PDB file of N, CA and C in Angstrom:
ATOM      1  N   MET A   1      -4.875  -7.944  -6.279  1.00  0.00           N
ATOM      2  CA  MET A   1      -5.959  -7.674  -7.070  1.00  0.00           C
ATOM      3  C   MET A   1      -5.379  -7.541  -8.537  1.00  0.00           C
ATOM      4  N   SER A   2      -5.808  -8.350  -9.581  1.00  0.00           N
ATOM      5  CA  SER A   2      -5.218  -8.272 -10.830  1.00  0.00           C
ATOM      6  C   SER A   2      -6.056  -7.532 -11.847  1.00  0.00           C
ATOM      7  N   SER A   3      -7.124  -6.994 -11.356  1.00  0.00           N
ATOM      8  CA  SER A   3      -8.019  -6.224 -12.316  1.00  0.00           C
ATOM      9  C   SER A   3      -8.648  -5.013 -11.590  1.00  0.00           C
ATOM     10  N   MET A   4      -9.185  -4.130 -12.346  1.00  0.00           N
ATOM     11  CA  MET A   4      -9.856  -2.922 -11.614  1.00  0.00           C
ATOM     12  C   MET A   4     -11.072  -2.488 -12.493  1.00  0.00           C
ATOM     13  N   ARG A   5     -12.154  -2.235 -11.809  1.00  0.00           N
ATOM     14  CA  ARG A   5     -13.227  -1.638 -12.429  1.00  0.00           C
ATOM     15  C   ARG A   5     -13.466  -0.272 -11.904  1.00  0.00           C
ATOM     16  N   LEU A   6     -14.048   0.581 -12.656  1.00  0.00           N
ATOM     17  CA  LEU A   6     -14.350   1.916 -12.061  1.00  0.00           C
ATOM     18  C   LEU A   6     -15.319   1.845 -10.859  1.00  0.00           C
ATOM     19  N   SER A   7     -15.004   2.624  -9.920  1.00  0.00           N
ATOM     20  CA  SER A   7     -15.800   2.634  -8.711  1.00  0.00           C
ATOM     21  C   SER A   7     -17.099   3.496  -9.071  1.00  0.00           C
ATOM     22  N   GLU A   8     -18.231   3.186  -8.340  1.00  0.00           N
ATOM     23  CA  GLU A   8     -19.444   3.963  -8.549  1.00  0.00           C
ATOM     24  C   GLU A   8     -19.211   5.454  -8.024  1.00  0.00           C
ATOM     25  N   GLN A   9     -18.151   5.664  -7.324  1.00  0.00           N
ATOM     26  CA  GLN A   9     -17.830   7.074  -6.931  1.00  0.00           C
ATOM     27  C   GLN A   9     -17.289   7.833  -8.071  1.00  0.00           C
ATOM     28  N   VAL A  10     -16.791   7.252  -9.162  1.00  0.00           N
ATOM     29  CA  VAL A  10     -16.384   7.944 -10.395  1.00  0.00           C
ATOM     30  C   VAL A  10     -17.752   8.241 -11.158  1.00  0.00           C
ATOM     31  N   LYS A  11     -18.148   9.552 -11.012  1.00  0.00           N
ATOM     32  CA  LYS A  11     -19.332   9.953 -11.665  1.00  0.00           C
ATOM     33  C   LYS A  11     -19.138  10.465 -13.052  1.00  0.00           C
ATOM     34  N   GLU A  12     -17.954  11.068 -13.286  1.00  0.00           N
ATOM     35  CA  GLU A  12     -17.707  11.762 -14.600  1.00  0.00           C
ATOM     36  C   GLU A  12     -16.294  11.711 -14.997  1.00  0.00           C
ATOM     37  N   VAL A  13     -15.866  11.444 -16.140  1.00  0.00           N
ATOM     38  CA  VAL A  13     -14.454  11.348 -16.675  1.00  0.00           C
ATOM     39  C   VAL A  13     -14.324  12.433 -17.780  1.00  0.00           C
ATOM     40  N   LYS A  14     -13.351  13.295 -17.665  1.00  0.00           N
ATOM     41  CA  LYS A  14     -13.057  14.239 -18.817  1.00  0.00           C
ATOM     42  C   LYS A  14     -11.538  14.071 -19.126  1.00  0.00           C
ATOM     43  N   ILE A  15     -11.357  14.320 -20.340  1.00  0.00           N
ATOM     44  CA  ILE A  15      -9.912  14.582 -20.927  1.00  0.00           C
ATOM     45  C   ILE A  15      -9.520  15.939 -20.759  1.00  0.00           C
ATOM     46  N   ASN A  16      -8.388  16.155 -20.180  1.00  0.00           N
ATOM     47  CA  ASN A  16      -7.839  17.578 -20.006  1.00  0.00           C
ATOM     48  C   ASN A  16      -6.316  17.515 -20.306  1.00  0.00           C
ATOM     49  N   ASN A  17      -6.097  17.590 -21.567  1.00  0.00           N
ATOM     50  CA  ASN A  17      -4.619  17.468 -22.016  1.00  0.00           C
ATOM     51  C   ASN A  17      -3.820  18.796 -21.697  1.00  0.00           C
ATOM     52  N   GLY A  18      -4.479  19.882 -21.271  1.00  0.00           N
ATOM     53  CA  GLY A  18      -3.825  21.096 -20.871  1.00  0.00           C
ATOM     54  C   GLY A  18      -3.329  21.110 -19.471  1.00  0.00           C
ATOM     55  N   MET A  19      -3.722  20.295 -18.645  1.00  0.00           N
ATOM     56  CA  MET A  19      -3.316  20.336 -17.186  1.00  0.00           C
ATOM     57  C   MET A  19      -1.894  19.733 -17.077  1.00  0.00           C
ATOM     58  N   ASP A  20      -1.193  20.086 -16.057  1.00  0.00           N
ATOM     59  CA  ASP A  20       0.127  19.508 -15.898  1.00  0.00           C
ATOM     60  C   ASP A  20       0.176  18.146 -15.280  1.00  0.00           C
ATOM     61  N   PRO A  21      -0.669  17.802 -14.317  1.00  0.00           N
ATOM     62  CA  PRO A  21      -0.582  16.446 -13.741  1.00  0.00           C
ATOM     63  C   PRO A  21      -1.173  15.361 -14.747  1.00  0.00           C
ATOM     64  N   TYR A  22      -0.819  14.062 -14.447  1.00  0.00           N
ATOM     65  CA  TYR A  22      -1.323  12.966 -15.253  1.00  0.00           C
ATOM     66  C   TYR A  22      -2.849  12.936 -15.096  1.00  0.00           C
ATOM     67  N   GLY A  23      -3.395  13.104 -13.932  1.00  0.00           N
ATOM     68  CA  GLY A  23      -4.771  13.173 -13.642  1.00  0.00           C
ATOM     69  C   GLY A  23      -5.079  13.844 -12.303  1.00  0.00           C
ATOM     70  N   ARG A  24      -6.511  13.992 -12.097  1.00  0.00           N
ATOM     71  CA  ARG A  24      -6.862  14.439 -10.804  1.00  0.00           C
ATOM     72  C   ARG A  24      -8.286  13.982 -10.601  1.00  0.00           C
ATOM     73  N   ALA A  25      -8.685  13.974  -9.344  1.00  0.00           N
ATOM     74  CA  ALA A  25      -9.990  13.617  -8.994  1.00  0.00           C
ATOM     75  C   ALA A  25     -10.615  14.470  -7.895  1.00  0.00           C
ATOM     76  N   TRP A  26     -11.819  14.685  -7.930  1.00  0.00           N
ATOM     77  CA  TRP A  26     -12.504  15.519  -6.813  1.00  0.00           C
ATOM     78  C   TRP A  26     -13.495  14.678  -6.073  1.00  0.00           C
ATOM     79  N   SER A  27     -13.749  15.084  -4.817  1.00  0.00           N
ATOM     80  CA  SER A  27     -14.615  14.251  -3.900  1.00  0.00           C
ATOM     81  C   SER A  27     -16.066  14.168  -4.470  1.00  0.00           C
ATOM     82  N   ASP A  28     -16.473  15.034  -5.431  1.00  0.00           N
ATOM     83  CA  ASP A  28     -17.779  14.922  -5.936  1.00  0.00           C
ATOM     84  C   ASP A  28     -17.891  13.916  -7.150  1.00  0.00           C
ATOM     85  N   GLY A  29     -16.741  13.142  -7.389  1.00  0.00           N
ATOM     86  CA  GLY A  29     -16.768  12.101  -8.347  1.00  0.00           C
ATOM     87  C   GLY A  29     -16.316  12.352  -9.673  1.00  0.00           C
ATOM     88  N   ARG A  30     -15.826  13.680 -10.000  1.00  0.00           N
ATOM     89  CA  ARG A  30     -15.256  14.044 -11.186  1.00  0.00           C
ATOM     90  C   ARG A  30     -13.798  13.568 -11.268  1.00  0.00           C
ATOM     91  N   MET A  31     -13.355  13.110 -12.467  1.00  0.00           N
ATOM     92  CA  MET A  31     -12.020  12.661 -12.711  1.00  0.00           C
ATOM     93  C   MET A  31     -11.592  13.255 -14.110  1.00  0.00           C
ATOM     94  N   GLU A  32     -10.310  13.786 -14.087  1.00  0.00           N
ATOM     95  CA  GLU A  32      -9.716  14.302 -15.337  1.00  0.00           C
ATOM     96  C   GLU A  32      -8.477  13.529 -15.653  1.00  0.00           C
ATOM     97  N   ILE A  33      -8.282  13.241 -16.871  1.00  0.00           N
ATOM     98  CA  ILE A  33      -7.085  12.459 -17.301  1.00  0.00           C
ATOM     99  C   ILE A  33      -6.380  13.254 -18.381  1.00  0.00           C
ATOM    100  N   ASN A  34      -5.038  13.387 -18.297  1.00  0.00           N
ATOM    101  CA  ASN A  34      -4.247  14.052 -19.384  1.00  0.00           C
ATOM    102  C   ASN A  34      -3.559  12.957 -20.174  1.00  0.00           C
ATOM    103  N   LEU A  35      -4.111  12.707 -21.352  1.00  0.00           N
ATOM    104  CA  LEU A  35      -3.573  11.559 -22.195  1.00  0.00           C
ATOM    105  C   LEU A  35      -2.280  11.900 -22.698  1.00  0.00           C
ATOM    106  N   LYS A  36      -1.922  13.109 -22.838  1.00  0.00           N
ATOM    107  CA  LYS A  36      -0.537  13.527 -23.424  1.00  0.00           C
ATOM    108  C   LYS A  36       0.561  13.153 -22.480  1.00  0.00           C
ATOM    109  N   ARG A  37       0.222  13.146 -21.138  1.00  0.00           N
ATOM    110  CA  ARG A  37       1.296  12.756 -20.137  1.00  0.00           C
ATOM    111  C   ARG A  37       1.674  11.358 -20.309  1.00  0.00           C
ATOM    112  N   GLY A  38       0.758  10.493 -20.733  1.00  0.00           N
ATOM    113  CA  GLY A  38       1.024   8.980 -20.854  1.00  0.00           C
ATOM    114  C   GLY A  38       0.629   8.307 -19.633  1.00  0.00           C
ATOM    115  N   ASP A  39       1.015   7.061 -19.576  1.00  0.00           N
ATOM    116  CA  ASP A  39       0.703   6.120 -18.424  1.00  0.00           C
ATOM    117  C   ASP A  39      -0.764   6.202 -18.059  1.00  0.00           C
ATOM    118  N   VAL A  40      -1.676   6.180 -19.035  1.00  0.00           N
ATOM    119  CA  VAL A  40      -3.150   6.341 -18.856  1.00  0.00           C
ATOM    120  C   VAL A  40      -3.793   5.309 -18.074  1.00  0.00           C
ATOM    121  N   VAL A  41      -3.396   4.006 -18.181  1.00  0.00           N
ATOM    122  CA  VAL A  41      -4.075   2.948 -17.445  1.00  0.00           C
ATOM    123  C   VAL A  41      -3.762   3.163 -15.905  1.00  0.00           C
ATOM    124  N   ASN A  42      -2.478   3.419 -15.615  1.00  0.00           N
ATOM    125  CA  ASN A  42      -2.153   3.660 -14.256  1.00  0.00           C
ATOM    126  C   ASN A  42      -2.715   4.864 -13.714  1.00  0.00           C
ATOM    127  N   THR A  43      -2.880   5.873 -14.441  1.00  0.00           N
ATOM    128  CA  THR A  43      -3.486   7.138 -13.925  1.00  0.00           C
ATOM    129  C   THR A  43      -4.957   6.905 -13.714  1.00  0.00           C
ATOM    130  N   ILE A  44      -5.729   6.088 -14.528  1.00  0.00           N
ATOM    131  CA  ILE A  44      -7.042   5.737 -14.204  1.00  0.00           C
ATOM    132  C   ILE A  44      -7.166   5.019 -12.936  1.00  0.00           C
ATOM    133  N   ILE A  45      -6.274   4.043 -12.778  1.00  0.00           N
ATOM    134  CA  ILE A  45      -6.334   3.207 -11.515  1.00  0.00           C
ATOM    135  C   ILE A  45      -6.023   4.153 -10.370  1.00  0.00           C
ATOM    136  N   HIS A  46      -5.024   5.002 -10.443  1.00  0.00           N
ATOM    137  CA  HIS A  46      -4.590   5.904  -9.434  1.00  0.00           C
ATOM    138  C   HIS A  46      -5.769   6.704  -9.023  1.00  0.00           C
ATOM    139  N   GLU A  47      -6.432   7.434  -9.911  1.00  0.00           N
ATOM    140  CA  GLU A  47      -7.448   8.408  -9.510  1.00  0.00           C
ATOM    141  C   GLU A  47      -8.691   7.624  -9.082  1.00  0.00           C
ATOM    142  N   ASN A  48      -8.925   6.450  -9.579  1.00  0.00           N
ATOM    143  CA  ASN A  48     -10.036   5.681  -9.046  1.00  0.00           C
ATOM    144  C   ASN A  48      -9.823   5.278  -7.643  1.00  0.00           C
ATOM    145  N   LEU A  49      -8.614   4.943  -7.218  1.00  0.00           N
ATOM    146  CA  LEU A  49      -8.307   4.593  -5.856  1.00  0.00           C
ATOM    147  C   LEU A  49      -8.610   5.764  -4.928  1.00  0.00           C
ATOM    148  N   HIS A  50      -8.213   6.964  -5.454  1.00  0.00           N
ATOM    149  CA  HIS A  50      -8.395   8.190  -4.589  1.00  0.00           C
ATOM    150  C   HIS A  50     -10.019   8.369  -4.374  1.00  0.00           C
ATOM    151  N   LEU A  51     -10.763   8.077  -5.299  1.00  0.00           N
ATOM    152  CA  LEU A  51     -12.205   8.229  -5.222  1.00  0.00           C
ATOM    153  C   LEU A  51     -12.893   7.092  -4.415  1.00  0.00           C
ATOM    154  N   LYS A  52     -12.218   5.867  -4.497  1.00  0.00           N
ATOM    155  CA  LYS A  52     -12.814   4.698  -3.681  1.00  0.00           C
ATOM    156  C   LYS A  52     -12.476   4.927  -2.245  1.00  0.00           C
ATOM    157  N   ASP A  53     -11.337   5.447  -1.959  1.00  0.00           N
ATOM    158  CA  ASP A  53     -10.911   5.600  -0.511  1.00  0.00           C
ATOM    159  C   ASP A  53     -10.058   6.977  -0.387  1.00  0.00           C
ATOM    160  N   PRO A  54     -10.907   8.087  -0.178  1.00  0.00           N
ATOM    161  CA  PRO A  54     -10.237   9.354  -0.077  1.00  0.00           C
ATOM    162  C   PRO A  54      -9.140   9.565   1.084  1.00  0.00           C
ATOM    163  N   MET A  55      -9.292   8.687   2.019  1.00  0.00           N
ATOM    164  CA  MET A  55      -8.307   8.776   3.137  1.00  0.00           C
ATOM    165  C   MET A  55      -7.067   7.928   2.893  1.00  0.00           C
ATOM    166  N   MET A  56      -7.017   7.210   1.789  1.00  0.00           N
ATOM    167  CA  MET A  56      -5.807   6.342   1.609  1.00  0.00           C
ATOM    168  C   MET A  56      -4.638   7.369   1.309  1.00  0.00           C
ATOM    169  N   PRO A  57      -3.539   7.089   2.112  1.00  0.00           N
ATOM    170  CA  PRO A  57      -2.340   7.833   1.853  1.00  0.00           C
ATOM    171  C   PRO A  57      -1.812   7.961   0.483  1.00  0.00           C
ATOM    172  N   HIS A  58      -1.249   8.966  -0.017  1.00  0.00           N
ATOM    173  CA  HIS A  58      -0.889   9.060  -1.390  1.00  0.00           C
ATOM    174  C   HIS A  58       0.217   7.963  -1.795  1.00  0.00           C
ATOM    175  N   GLY A  59       1.126   7.787  -0.826  1.00  0.00           N
ATOM    176  CA  GLY A  59       2.187   6.771  -1.149  1.00  0.00           C
ATOM    177  C   GLY A  59       1.505   5.395  -1.358  1.00  0.00           C
ATOM    178  N   THR A  60       0.461   5.058  -0.554  1.00  0.00           N
ATOM    179  CA  THR A  60      -0.238   3.800  -0.711  1.00  0.00           C
ATOM    180  C   THR A  60      -0.951   3.791  -2.018  1.00  0.00           C
ATOM    181  N   VAL A  61      -1.547   4.942  -2.443  1.00  0.00           N
ATOM    182  CA  VAL A  61      -2.212   4.871  -3.793  1.00  0.00           C
ATOM    183  C   VAL A  61      -1.311   4.550  -4.801  1.00  0.00           C
ATOM    184  N   TYR A  62      -0.061   5.226  -4.788  1.00  0.00           N
ATOM    185  CA  TYR A  62       0.968   4.960  -5.769  1.00  0.00           C
ATOM    186  C   TYR A  62       1.337   3.421  -5.788  1.00  0.00           C
ATOM    187  N   ARG A  63       1.568   2.856  -4.718  1.00  0.00           N
ATOM    188  CA  ARG A  63       1.906   1.427  -4.582  1.00  0.00           C
ATOM    189  C   ARG A  63       0.867   0.523  -5.029  1.00  0.00           C
ATOM    190  N   GLU A  64      -0.327   0.766  -4.600  1.00  0.00           N
ATOM    191  CA  GLU A  64      -1.541  -0.097  -5.071  1.00  0.00           C
ATOM    192  C   GLU A  64      -1.747   0.059  -6.541  1.00  0.00           C
ATOM    193  N   SER A  65      -1.666   1.301  -7.111  1.00  0.00           N
ATOM    194  CA  SER A  65      -1.956   1.388  -8.504  1.00  0.00           C
ATOM    195  C   SER A  65      -0.923   0.666  -9.343  1.00  0.00           C
ATOM    196  N   ASP A  66       0.408   0.722  -8.930  1.00  0.00           N
ATOM    197  CA  ASP A  66       1.453  -0.001  -9.617  1.00  0.00           C
ATOM    198  C   ASP A  66       1.151  -1.450  -9.546  1.00  0.00           C
ATOM    199  N   LYS A  67       0.735  -1.996  -8.322  1.00  0.00           N
ATOM    200  CA  LYS A  67       0.527  -3.449  -8.023  1.00  0.00           C
ATOM    201  C   LYS A  67      -0.655  -3.863  -8.964  1.00  0.00           C
ATOM    202  N   ILE A  68      -1.728  -3.129  -8.937  1.00  0.00           N
ATOM    203  CA  ILE A  68      -2.908  -3.460  -9.677  1.00  0.00           C
ATOM    204  C   ILE A  68      -2.517  -3.583 -11.191  1.00  0.00           C
ATOM    205  N   GLU A  69      -1.900  -2.499 -11.681  1.00  0.00           N
ATOM    206  CA  GLU A  69      -1.659  -2.386 -13.177  1.00  0.00           C
ATOM    207  C   GLU A  69      -0.606  -3.579 -13.506  1.00  0.00           C
ATOM    208  N   GLY A  70       0.314  -3.804 -12.583  1.00  0.00           N
ATOM    209  CA  GLY A  70       1.300  -4.867 -12.906  1.00  0.00           C
ATOM    210  C   GLY A  70       0.673  -6.257 -13.011  1.00  0.00           C
ATOM    211  N   GLY A  71      -0.449  -6.418 -12.442  1.00  0.00           N
ATOM    212  CA  GLY A  71      -1.123  -7.719 -12.409  1.00  0.00           C
ATOM    213  C   GLY A  71      -2.185  -7.922 -13.548  1.00  0.00           C
ATOM    214  N   MET A  72      -2.444  -6.826 -14.233  1.00  0.00           N
ATOM    215  CA  MET A  72      -3.421  -6.829 -15.218  1.00  0.00           C
ATOM    216  C   MET A  72      -2.972  -7.346 -16.733  1.00  0.00           C
ATOM    217  N   THR A  73      -3.870  -8.134 -17.264  1.00  0.00           N
ATOM    218  CA  THR A  73      -3.461  -8.541 -18.721  1.00  0.00           C
ATOM    219  C   THR A  73      -3.928  -7.406 -19.673  1.00  0.00           C
ATOM    220  N   LEU A  74      -3.460  -7.487 -20.883  1.00  0.00           N
ATOM    221  CA  LEU A  74      -3.828  -6.400 -21.817  1.00  0.00           C
ATOM    222  C   LEU A  74      -5.413  -6.486 -22.113  1.00  0.00           C
ATOM    223  N   PRO A  75      -6.028  -7.565 -22.056  1.00  0.00           N
ATOM    224  CA  PRO A  75      -7.556  -7.522 -22.257  1.00  0.00           C
ATOM    225  C   PRO A  75      -8.182  -6.753 -21.050  1.00  0.00           C
ATOM    226  N   LYS A  76      -7.615  -6.941 -19.893  1.00  0.00           N
ATOM    227  CA  LYS A  76      -8.178  -6.222 -18.642  1.00  0.00           C
ATOM    228  C   LYS A  76      -7.911  -4.799 -18.756  1.00  0.00           C
ATOM    229  N   MET A  77      -6.696  -4.409 -19.193  1.00  0.00           N
ATOM    230  CA  MET A  77      -6.463  -3.007 -19.383  1.00  0.00           C
ATOM    231  C   MET A  77      -7.357  -2.354 -20.462  1.00  0.00           C
ATOM    232  N   ALA A  78      -7.581  -3.196 -21.539  1.00  0.00           N
ATOM    233  CA  ALA A  78      -8.442  -2.671 -22.555  1.00  0.00           C
ATOM    234  C   ALA A  78      -9.893  -2.404 -22.056  1.00  0.00           C
ATOM    235  N   ALA A  79     -10.365  -3.420 -21.068  1.00  0.00           N
ATOM    236  CA  ALA A  79     -11.686  -3.297 -20.553  1.00  0.00           C
ATOM    237  C   ALA A  79     -11.773  -2.099 -19.717  1.00  0.00           C
ATOM    238  N   LEU A  80     -10.802  -1.786 -18.903  1.00  0.00           N
ATOM    239  CA  LEU A  80     -10.721  -0.591 -18.010  1.00  0.00           C
ATOM    240  C   LEU A  80     -10.828   0.735 -18.920  1.00  0.00           C
ATOM    241  N   LEU A  81      -9.998   0.704 -19.946  1.00  0.00           N
ATOM    242  CA  LEU A  81      -9.981   1.804 -20.859  1.00  0.00           C
ATOM    243  C   LEU A  81     -11.507   2.088 -21.463  1.00  0.00           C
ATOM    244  N   LEU A  82     -11.989   1.031 -21.878  1.00  0.00           N
ATOM    245  CA  LEU A  82     -13.382   1.130 -22.487  1.00  0.00           C
ATOM    246  C   LEU A  82     -14.353   1.497 -21.418  1.00  0.00           C
ATOM    247  N   GLU A  83     -14.254   0.979 -20.270  1.00  0.00           N
ATOM    248  CA  GLU A  83     -15.209   1.437 -19.241  1.00  0.00           C
ATOM    249  C   GLU A  83     -15.043   2.813 -18.872  1.00  0.00           C
ATOM    250  N   THR A  84     -13.834   3.276 -18.799  1.00  0.00           N
ATOM    251  CA  THR A  84     -13.576   4.822 -18.571  1.00  0.00           C
ATOM    252  C   THR A  84     -14.144   5.627 -19.661  1.00  0.00           C
ATOM    253  N   HIS A  85     -14.002   5.115 -20.940  1.00  0.00           N
ATOM    254  CA  HIS A  85     -14.582   5.938 -22.117  1.00  0.00           C
ATOM    255  C   HIS A  85     -16.015   5.950 -22.123  1.00  0.00           C
ATOM    256  N   ASP A  86     -16.689   4.852 -21.620  1.00  0.00           N
ATOM    257  CA  ASP A  86     -18.034   4.876 -21.529  1.00  0.00           C
ATOM    258  C   ASP A  86     -18.609   5.856 -20.392  1.00  0.00           C
ATOM    259  N   ARG A  87     -17.843   5.853 -19.246  1.00  0.00           N
ATOM    260  CA  ARG A  87     -18.191   6.867 -18.203  1.00  0.00           C
ATOM    261  C   ARG A  87     -18.006   8.239 -18.678  1.00  0.00           C
ATOM    262  N   MET A  88     -17.079   8.431 -19.585  1.00  0.00           N
ATOM    263  CA  MET A  88     -16.853   9.686 -20.147  1.00  0.00           C
ATOM    264  C   MET A  88     -18.121  10.147 -21.014  1.00  0.00           C
ATOM    265  N   LEU A  89     -18.547   9.185 -21.760  1.00  0.00           N
ATOM    266  CA  LEU A  89     -19.738   9.555 -22.634  1.00  0.00           C
ATOM    267  C   LEU A  89     -21.068   9.516 -21.837  1.00  0.00           C
ATOM    268  N   ASN A  90     -21.114   8.771 -20.814  1.00  0.00           N
ATOM    269  CA  ASN A  90     -22.339   8.557 -20.036  1.00  0.00           C
ATOM    270  C   ASN A  90     -22.060   8.805 -18.562  1.00  0.00           C
ATOM    271  N   PRO A  91     -21.848   9.998 -18.125  1.00  0.00           N
ATOM    272  CA  PRO A  91     -21.634  10.286 -16.704  1.00  0.00           C
ATOM    273  C   PRO A  91     -22.842   9.690 -15.879  1.00  0.00           C
ATOM    274  N   ILE A  92     -22.468   9.193 -14.699  1.00  0.00           N
ATOM    275  CA  ILE A  92     -23.523   8.566 -13.839  1.00  0.00           C
ATOM    276  C   ILE A  92     -24.679   9.587 -13.607  1.00  0.00           C
ATOM    277  N   HIS A  93     -24.331  10.904 -13.349  1.00  0.00           N
ATOM    278  CA  HIS A  93     -25.414  11.748 -12.835  1.00  0.00           C
ATOM    279  C   HIS A  93     -26.246  12.246 -14.038  1.00  0.00           C
ATOM    280  N   GLN A  94     -25.874  11.910 -15.199  1.00  0.00           N
ATOM    281  CA  GLN A  94     -26.609  12.392 -16.506  1.00  0.00           C
ATOM    282  C   GLN A  94     -27.236  11.161 -17.175  1.00  0.00           C
ATOM    283  N   ARG A  95     -27.221   9.989 -16.606  1.00  0.00           N
ATOM    284  CA  ARG A  95     -27.961   8.894 -17.226  1.00  0.00           C
ATOM    285  C   ARG A  95     -29.483   9.077 -17.097  1.00  0.00           C
ATOM    286  N   ALA A  96     -30.115   8.982 -18.163  1.00  0.00           N
ATOM    287  CA  ALA A  96     -31.633   9.044 -18.166  1.00  0.00           C
ATOM    288  C   ALA A  96     -32.305   7.683 -18.057  1.00  0.00           C
ATOM    289  N   ILE A  97     -33.289   7.654 -17.190  1.00  0.00           N
ATOM    290  CA  ILE A  97     -34.137   6.420 -16.957  1.00  0.00           C
ATOM    291  C   ILE A  97     -35.492   6.727 -17.595  1.00  0.00           C
ATOM    292  N   THR A  98     -35.929   5.863 -18.365  1.00  0.00           N
ATOM    293  CA  THR A  98     -37.260   5.997 -18.913  1.00  0.00           C
ATOM    294  C   THR A  98     -38.087   4.756 -18.475  1.00  0.00           C
ATOM    295  N   ARG A  99     -39.344   5.105 -18.058  1.00  0.00           N
ATOM    296  CA  ARG A  99     -40.190   4.102 -17.534  1.00  0.00           C
ATOM    297  C   ARG A  99     -41.554   4.253 -18.285  1.00  0.00           C
ATOM    298  N   THR A 100     -42.217   3.183 -18.634  1.00  0.00           N
ATOM    299  CA  THR A 100     -43.461   3.207 -19.221  1.00  0.00           C
ATOM    300  C   THR A 100     -44.502   2.722 -18.211  1.00  0.00           C
ATOM    301  N   ILE A 101     -45.510   3.627 -17.845  1.00  0.00           N
ATOM    302  CA  ILE A 101     -46.386   3.311 -16.842  1.00  0.00           C
ATOM    303  C   ILE A 101     -47.824   3.580 -17.486  1.00  0.00           C
ATOM    304  N   ALA A 102     -48.592   2.651 -17.475  1.00  0.00           N
ATOM    305  CA  ALA A 102     -49.885   2.593 -18.084  1.00  0.00           C
ATOM    306  C   ALA A 102     -49.946   3.438 -19.349  1.00  0.00           C
ATOM    307  N   SER A 103     -49.014   3.029 -20.269  1.00  0.00           N
ATOM    308  CA  SER A 103     -48.871   3.643 -21.589  1.00  0.00           C
ATOM    309  C   SER A 103     -48.515   5.174 -21.691  1.00  0.00           C
ATOM    310  N   LYS A 104     -47.932   5.573 -20.478  1.00  0.00           N
ATOM    311  CA  LYS A 104     -47.360   6.885 -20.409  1.00  0.00           C
ATOM    312  C   LYS A 104     -45.881   6.704 -20.283  1.00  0.00           C
ATOM    313  N   VAL A 105     -45.084   7.437 -20.943  1.00  0.00           N
ATOM    314  CA  VAL A 105     -43.590   7.463 -20.871  1.00  0.00           C
ATOM    315  C   VAL A 105     -43.194   8.567 -19.874  1.00  0.00           C
ATOM    316  N   VAL A 106     -42.429   8.116 -18.838  1.00  0.00           N
ATOM    317  CA  VAL A 106     -41.887   9.055 -17.941  1.00  0.00           C
ATOM    318  C   VAL A 106     -40.394   9.162 -17.960  1.00  0.00           C
ATOM    319  N   SER A 107     -39.776  10.242 -18.147  1.00  0.00           N
ATOM    320  CA  SER A 107     -38.356  10.278 -18.322  1.00  0.00           C
ATOM    321  C   SER A 107     -37.797  11.184 -17.149  1.00  0.00           C
ATOM    322  N   SER A 108     -36.716  10.908 -16.650  1.00  0.00           N
ATOM    323  CA  SER A 108     -36.164  11.660 -15.580  1.00  0.00           C
ATOM    324  C   SER A 108     -34.560  11.538 -15.599  1.00  0.00           C
ATOM    325  N   ILE A 109     -33.894  12.518 -15.108  1.00  0.00           N
ATOM    326  CA  ILE A 109     -32.493  12.353 -14.995  1.00  0.00           C
ATOM    327  C   ILE A 109     -32.122  11.967 -13.624  1.00  0.00           C
ATOM    328  N   VAL A 110     -31.211  10.897 -13.485  1.00  0.00           N
ATOM    329  CA  VAL A 110     -30.845  10.423 -12.088  1.00  0.00           C
ATOM    330  C   VAL A 110     -29.700  11.143 -11.699  1.00  0.00           C
ATOM    331  N   LYS A 111     -29.723  11.594 -10.391  1.00  0.00           N
ATOM    332  CA  LYS A 111     -28.495  12.291  -9.803  1.00  0.00           C
ATOM    333  C   LYS A 111     -27.906  11.389  -8.762  1.00  0.00           C
TER     334      LYS A 111
END
């Protein structure tokens, strides 16, 4: 696989430069990234793999994230960074859907 898109399991992304690890992910879809630690693209891929397959052994996650990153071009890395930034600004559980029905506007938050 030479590219990576964020999984739908990634609901929210936050920057946490105060934590010790490069990143972490929770089963509810939250992901945190420590930009100060570096290796941001690999960290995003790594945490994304954890959320896509929580049962994947950690050694396999390391190998797969290295393999995926190694096959990515700079434009594909940039696209992943931009997609992650968008998920940070627009978490899935907070996206509003607006519908117009018979000239009435109905707005709700999707969970």
